[in-house]
Amino acid sequence: MKKLLLFPLLTLIFSSLLFSQSAVTEKKFIKGSLSEKIKIIDNLEEKESVLIPQKALFFAIENAASLSSDDELRTLVTAAVKALPDDPEKIKKIKTSTQKSISENLMTVFKLFKNTELRSAVMEKLALYSRDSLPLVVSFLNDYLETAFKTDASAENVLEEAIVALGKI
């Protein structure tokens, strides 16, 4: 009987510790400077690999108008994109609305930032998070490819990633 009570109790304690650690990380991220935000992203635990990068994407989108040429903001948003899970089994466990939000934010980041490394990372993740935004993502990729082939031959890596992303979809 004691063993039956011990397991749920330990599970509850362990769960509350995990939740409180995530809340602490989230607060540190919200309050931190750009360099602190980058460090937090670089040191994420697996369980935090969606929430914090998503907050970083929102932060970058909100501040792109005034900081779009800032190296730290570009480093933050690149780290956030790369920190998103890329295991299809983990992605399936993410709520549909969250996946849709991530894909929309990835497309917005792509439009706001012209950095090749960031854009390549966005293309890699976009293919993984497009399940519930398929028509929108395919349209976005087609539009990009149509204009990029005509205007931006220097973005060869990004073009390749866009083509690969379309192939995965």
PDB file of C-alpha atoms in Angstrom:
ATOM      1  CA  MET A   1       0.000   0.000   0.000  1.00  0.00           C
ATOM      2  CA  LYS A   2       2.817   2.409   0.834  1.00  0.00           C
ATOM      3  CA  LYS A   3       4.471   1.660  -2.508  1.00  0.00           C
ATOM      4  CA  LEU A   4       1.241   2.542  -4.325  1.00  0.00           C
ATOM      5  CA  LEU A   5       1.139   5.925  -2.616  1.00  0.00           C
ATOM      6  CA  LEU A   6       4.839   6.600  -3.002  1.00  0.00           C
ATOM      7  CA  PHE A   7       4.909   6.515  -6.835  1.00  0.00           C
ATOM      8  CA  PRO A   8       2.174   9.163  -7.387  1.00  0.00           C
ATOM      9  CA  LEU A   9       3.730  11.346  -4.700  1.00  0.00           C
ATOM     10  CA  LEU A  10       7.180  11.158  -6.297  1.00  0.00           C
ATOM     11  CA  THR A  11       5.680  11.809  -9.728  1.00  0.00           C
ATOM     12  CA  LEU A  12       3.898  14.905  -8.415  1.00  0.00           C
ATOM     13  CA  ILE A  13       7.060  16.243  -6.777  1.00  0.00           C
ATOM     14  CA  PHE A  14       9.164  15.590  -9.884  1.00  0.00           C
ATOM     15  CA  SER A  15       6.573  17.228 -12.150  1.00  0.00           C
ATOM     16  CA  SER A  16       6.363  20.333  -9.995  1.00  0.00           C
ATOM     17  CA  LEU A  17      10.162  20.645  -9.989  1.00  0.00           C
ATOM     18  CA  LEU A  18      10.261  20.420 -13.786  1.00  0.00           C
ATOM     19  CA  PHE A  19       7.473  22.971 -14.138  1.00  0.00           C
ATOM     20  CA  SER A  20       9.121  25.401 -11.718  1.00  0.00           C
ATOM     21  CA  GLN A  21      12.444  25.128 -13.590  1.00  0.00           C
ATOM     22  CA  SER A  22      10.700  25.964 -16.875  1.00  0.00           C
ATOM     23  CA  ALA A  23       9.001  28.936 -15.241  1.00  0.00           C
ATOM     24  CA  VAL A  24      12.339  30.174 -13.901  1.00  0.00           C
ATOM     25  CA  THR A  25      13.948  29.844 -17.343  1.00  0.00           C
ATOM     26  CA  GLU A  26      11.028  31.682 -18.925  1.00  0.00           C
ATOM     27  CA  LYS A  27      11.300  34.551 -16.428  1.00  0.00           C
ATOM     28  CA  LYS A  28      15.064  34.805 -16.975  1.00  0.00           C
ATOM     29  CA  PHE A  29      14.482  34.918 -20.721  1.00  0.00           C
ATOM     30  CA  ILE A  30      11.834  37.638 -20.471  1.00  0.00           C
ATOM     31  CA  LYS A  31      13.952  39.792 -18.166  1.00  0.00           C
ATOM     32  CA  GLY A  32      17.305  39.161 -19.840  1.00  0.00           C
ATOM     33  CA  SER A  33      19.367  41.265 -22.197  1.00  0.00           C
ATOM     34  CA  LEU A  34      19.953  40.078 -25.743  1.00  0.00           C
ATOM     35  CA  SER A  35      23.200  38.353 -24.784  1.00  0.00           C
ATOM     36  CA  GLU A  36      21.495  36.663 -21.799  1.00  0.00           C
ATOM     37  CA  LYS A  37      18.623  35.537 -24.049  1.00  0.00           C
ATOM     38  CA  ILE A  38      21.143  33.963 -26.439  1.00  0.00           C
ATOM     39  CA  LYS A  39      22.818  32.087 -23.560  1.00  0.00           C
ATOM     40  CA  ILE A  40      19.447  30.811 -22.356  1.00  0.00           C
ATOM     41  CA  ILE A  41      18.573  29.540 -25.840  1.00  0.00           C
ATOM     42  CA  ASP A  42      21.982  27.868 -26.152  1.00  0.00           C
ATOM     43  CA  ASN A  43      21.485  26.056 -22.825  1.00  0.00           C
ATOM     44  CA  LEU A  44      17.869  24.944 -23.152  1.00  0.00           C
ATOM     45  CA  GLU A  45      16.653  21.707 -21.680  1.00  0.00           C
ATOM     46  CA  GLU A  46      14.729  19.483 -24.081  1.00  0.00           C
ATOM     47  CA  LYS A  47      11.398  20.171 -22.354  1.00  0.00           C
ATOM     48  CA  GLU A  48      11.864  23.904 -22.952  1.00  0.00           C
ATOM     49  CA  SER A  49      12.767  23.544 -26.617  1.00  0.00           C
ATOM     50  CA  VAL A  50       9.493  24.967 -27.939  1.00  0.00           C
ATOM     51  CA  LEU A  51       8.349  27.626 -25.464  1.00  0.00           C
ATOM     52  CA  ILE A  52      11.546  29.660 -25.176  1.00  0.00           C
ATOM     53  CA  PRO A  53      12.463  29.621 -28.891  1.00  0.00           C
ATOM     54  CA  GLN A  54       8.894  30.629 -29.663  1.00  0.00           C
ATOM     55  CA  LYS A  55       9.234  33.579 -27.267  1.00  0.00           C
ATOM     56  CA  ALA A  56      12.514  34.480 -28.972  1.00  0.00           C
ATOM     57  CA  LEU A  57      10.817  34.435 -32.385  1.00  0.00           C
ATOM     58  CA  PHE A  58       8.065  36.748 -31.060  1.00  0.00           C
ATOM     59  CA  PHE A  59      10.713  39.028 -29.548  1.00  0.00           C
ATOM     60  CA  ALA A  60      12.666  39.211 -32.806  1.00  0.00           C
ATOM     61  CA  ILE A  61       9.544  39.911 -34.853  1.00  0.00           C
ATOM     62  CA  GLU A  62       8.412  42.645 -32.474  1.00  0.00           C
ATOM     63  CA  ASN A  63      11.809  44.336 -32.462  1.00  0.00           C
ATOM     64  CA  ALA A  64      12.929  43.780 -36.054  1.00  0.00           C
ATOM     65  CA  ALA A  65      11.960  47.268 -37.197  1.00  0.00           C
ATOM     66  CA  SER A  66      14.349  48.932 -34.773  1.00  0.00           C
ATOM     67  CA  LEU A  67      17.003  46.208 -34.444  1.00  0.00           C
ATOM     68  CA  SER A  68      16.989  44.347 -37.769  1.00  0.00           C
ATOM     69  CA  SER A  69      20.656  45.102 -38.436  1.00  0.00           C
ATOM     70  CA  ASP A  70      21.733  44.259 -34.869  1.00  0.00           C
ATOM     71  CA  ASP A  71      24.113  41.289 -34.745  1.00  0.00           C
ATOM     72  CA  GLU A  72      22.868  40.118 -31.339  1.00  0.00           C
ATOM     73  CA  LEU A  73      19.229  40.063 -32.449  1.00  0.00           C
ATOM     74  CA  ARG A  74      20.198  38.110 -35.558  1.00  0.00           C
ATOM     75  CA  THR A  75      22.202  35.677 -33.395  1.00  0.00           C
ATOM     76  CA  LEU A  76      19.243  35.295 -31.030  1.00  0.00           C
ATOM     77  CA  VAL A  77      16.702  34.586 -33.746  1.00  0.00           C
ATOM     78  CA  THR A  78      19.085  32.181 -35.510  1.00  0.00           C
ATOM     79  CA  ALA A  79      19.692  30.317 -32.243  1.00  0.00           C
ATOM     80  CA  ALA A  80      15.937  30.208 -31.588  1.00  0.00           C
ATOM     81  CA  VAL A  81      15.181  28.729 -35.004  1.00  0.00           C
ATOM     82  CA  LYS A  82      17.928  26.125 -34.612  1.00  0.00           C
ATOM     83  CA  ALA A  83      16.742  25.253 -31.082  1.00  0.00           C
ATOM     84  CA  LEU A  84      13.282  24.221 -32.269  1.00  0.00           C
ATOM     85  CA  PRO A  85      12.921  20.427 -32.219  1.00  0.00           C
ATOM     86  CA  ASP A  86      13.603  18.693 -35.515  1.00  0.00           C
ATOM     87  CA  ASP A  87      12.608  15.165 -34.530  1.00  0.00           C
ATOM     88  CA  PRO A  88       9.308  14.392 -36.325  1.00  0.00           C
ATOM     89  CA  GLU A  89       8.081  12.323 -33.362  1.00  0.00           C
ATOM     90  CA  LYS A  90       8.600  15.245 -30.961  1.00  0.00           C
ATOM     91  CA  ILE A  91       6.984  17.644 -33.397  1.00  0.00           C
ATOM     92  CA  LYS A  92       3.878  15.435 -33.625  1.00  0.00           C
ATOM     93  CA  LYS A  93       3.427  15.910 -29.861  1.00  0.00           C
ATOM     94  CA  ILE A  94       3.317  19.711 -30.230  1.00  0.00           C
ATOM     95  CA  LYS A  95      -0.210  21.130 -30.367  1.00  0.00           C
ATOM     96  CA  THR A  96      -1.521  21.894 -33.843  1.00  0.00           C
ATOM     97  CA  SER A  97      -2.083  25.561 -33.013  1.00  0.00           C
ATOM     98  CA  THR A  98       1.490  25.857 -31.742  1.00  0.00           C
ATOM     99  CA  GLN A  99       2.899  24.265 -34.895  1.00  0.00           C
ATOM    100  CA  LYS A 100       0.865  26.632 -37.031  1.00  0.00           C
ATOM    101  CA  SER A 101       2.061  29.606 -35.007  1.00  0.00           C
ATOM    102  CA  ILE A 102       5.672  28.457 -35.335  1.00  0.00           C
ATOM    103  CA  SER A 103       5.412  28.071 -39.117  1.00  0.00           C
ATOM    104  CA  GLU A 104       3.813  31.516 -39.449  1.00  0.00           C
ATOM    105  CA  ASN A 105       6.524  33.055 -37.267  1.00  0.00           C
ATOM    106  CA  LEU A 106       9.244  31.309 -39.271  1.00  0.00           C
ATOM    107  CA  MET A 107       7.863  32.814 -42.483  1.00  0.00           C
ATOM    108  CA  THR A 108       7.702  36.256 -40.860  1.00  0.00           C
ATOM    109  CA  VAL A 109      11.286  35.978 -39.612  1.00  0.00           C
ATOM    110  CA  PHE A 110      12.380  34.942 -43.095  1.00  0.00           C
ATOM    111  CA  LYS A 111      10.784  38.070 -44.568  1.00  0.00           C
ATOM    112  CA  LEU A 112      12.222  40.404 -41.912  1.00  0.00           C
ATOM    113  CA  PHE A 113      15.825  39.182 -41.810  1.00  0.00           C
ATOM    114  CA  LYS A 114      18.048  38.806 -44.872  1.00  0.00           C
ATOM    115  CA  ASN A 115      20.871  36.802 -43.242  1.00  0.00           C
ATOM    116  CA  THR A 116      21.673  33.671 -45.260  1.00  0.00           C
ATOM    117  CA  GLU A 117      22.437  31.432 -42.261  1.00  0.00           C
ATOM    118  CA  LEU A 118      19.160  32.396 -40.601  1.00  0.00           C
ATOM    119  CA  ARG A 119      17.154  31.966 -43.787  1.00  0.00           C
ATOM    120  CA  SER A 120      18.643  28.505 -44.388  1.00  0.00           C
ATOM    121  CA  ALA A 121      17.758  27.480 -40.826  1.00  0.00           C
ATOM    122  CA  VAL A 122      14.217  28.795 -41.320  1.00  0.00           C
ATOM    123  CA  MET A 123      13.799  26.754 -44.496  1.00  0.00           C
ATOM    124  CA  GLU A 124      14.970  23.592 -42.723  1.00  0.00           C
ATOM    125  CA  LYS A 125      12.471  24.054 -39.877  1.00  0.00           C
ATOM    126  CA  LEU A 126       9.634  25.297 -42.061  1.00  0.00           C
ATOM    127  CA  ALA A 127       9.383  21.951 -43.801  1.00  0.00           C
ATOM    128  CA  LEU A 128       8.990  20.261 -40.419  1.00  0.00           C
ATOM    129  CA  TYR A 129       6.353  22.623 -38.999  1.00  0.00           C
ATOM    130  CA  SER A 130       4.197  23.077 -42.095  1.00  0.00           C
ATOM    131  CA  ARG A 131       1.773  20.196 -41.516  1.00  0.00           C
ATOM    132  CA  ASP A 132      -1.171  22.380 -40.516  1.00  0.00           C
ATOM    133  CA  SER A 133      -0.266  25.399 -42.659  1.00  0.00           C
ATOM    134  CA  LEU A 134       0.486  23.496 -45.830  1.00  0.00           C
ATOM    135  CA  PRO A 135      -1.230  25.735 -48.432  1.00  0.00           C
ATOM    136  CA  LEU A 136       0.222  28.874 -46.847  1.00  0.00           C
ATOM    137  CA  VAL A 137       3.746  27.434 -46.612  1.00  0.00           C
ATOM    138  CA  VAL A 138       3.720  26.052 -50.149  1.00  0.00           C
ATOM    139  CA  SER A 139       2.511  29.411 -51.457  1.00  0.00           C
ATOM    140  CA  PHE A 140       5.218  31.202 -49.438  1.00  0.00           C
ATOM    141  CA  LEU A 141       7.953  28.896 -50.758  1.00  0.00           C
ATOM    142  CA  ASN A 142       6.746  29.177 -54.351  1.00  0.00           C
ATOM    143  CA  ASP A 143       6.606  32.970 -54.131  1.00  0.00           C
ATOM    144  CA  TYR A 144      10.099  33.092 -52.659  1.00  0.00           C
ATOM    145  CA  LEU A 145      11.544  30.766 -55.291  1.00  0.00           C
ATOM    146  CA  GLU A 146       9.907  32.695 -58.111  1.00  0.00           C
ATOM    147  CA  THR A 147      11.379  36.019 -57.005  1.00  0.00           C
ATOM    148  CA  ALA A 148      14.707  34.710 -55.684  1.00  0.00           C
ATOM    149  CA  PHE A 149      15.663  33.034 -58.933  1.00  0.00           C
ATOM    150  CA  LYS A 150      15.166  36.359 -60.686  1.00  0.00           C
ATOM    151  CA  THR A 151      16.655  38.726 -58.126  1.00  0.00           C
ATOM    152  CA  ASP A 152      18.965  36.985 -55.641  1.00  0.00           C
ATOM    153  CA  ALA A 153      21.448  34.582 -57.172  1.00  0.00           C
ATOM    154  CA  SER A 154      23.751  35.114 -54.158  1.00  0.00           C
ATOM    155  CA  ALA A 155      21.351  33.192 -51.917  1.00  0.00           C
ATOM    156  CA  GLU A 156      22.156  29.800 -53.428  1.00  0.00           C
ATOM    157  CA  ASN A 157      22.077  27.966 -50.068  1.00  0.00           C
ATOM    158  CA  VAL A 158      18.708  29.431 -49.195  1.00  0.00           C
ATOM    159  CA  LEU A 159      17.337  28.519 -52.605  1.00  0.00           C
ATOM    160  CA  GLU A 160      18.543  24.937 -52.126  1.00  0.00           C
ATOM    161  CA  GLU A 161      16.925  24.774 -48.675  1.00  0.00           C
ATOM    162  CA  ALA A 162      13.662  26.137 -50.092  1.00  0.00           C
ATOM    163  CA  ILE A 163      13.630  23.464 -52.787  1.00  0.00           C
ATOM    164  CA  VAL A 164      14.430  20.764 -50.216  1.00  0.00           C
ATOM    165  CA  ALA A 165      11.649  22.099 -47.976  1.00  0.00           C
ATOM    166  CA  LEU A 166       9.143  21.880 -50.818  1.00  0.00           C
ATOM    167  CA  GLY A 167      10.288  18.328 -51.481  1.00  0.00           C
ATOM    168  CA  LYS A 168       9.744  17.338 -47.826  1.00  0.00           C
ATOM    169  CA  ILE A 169       6.280  18.835 -47.768  1.00  0.00           C
TER     170      ILE A 169
END
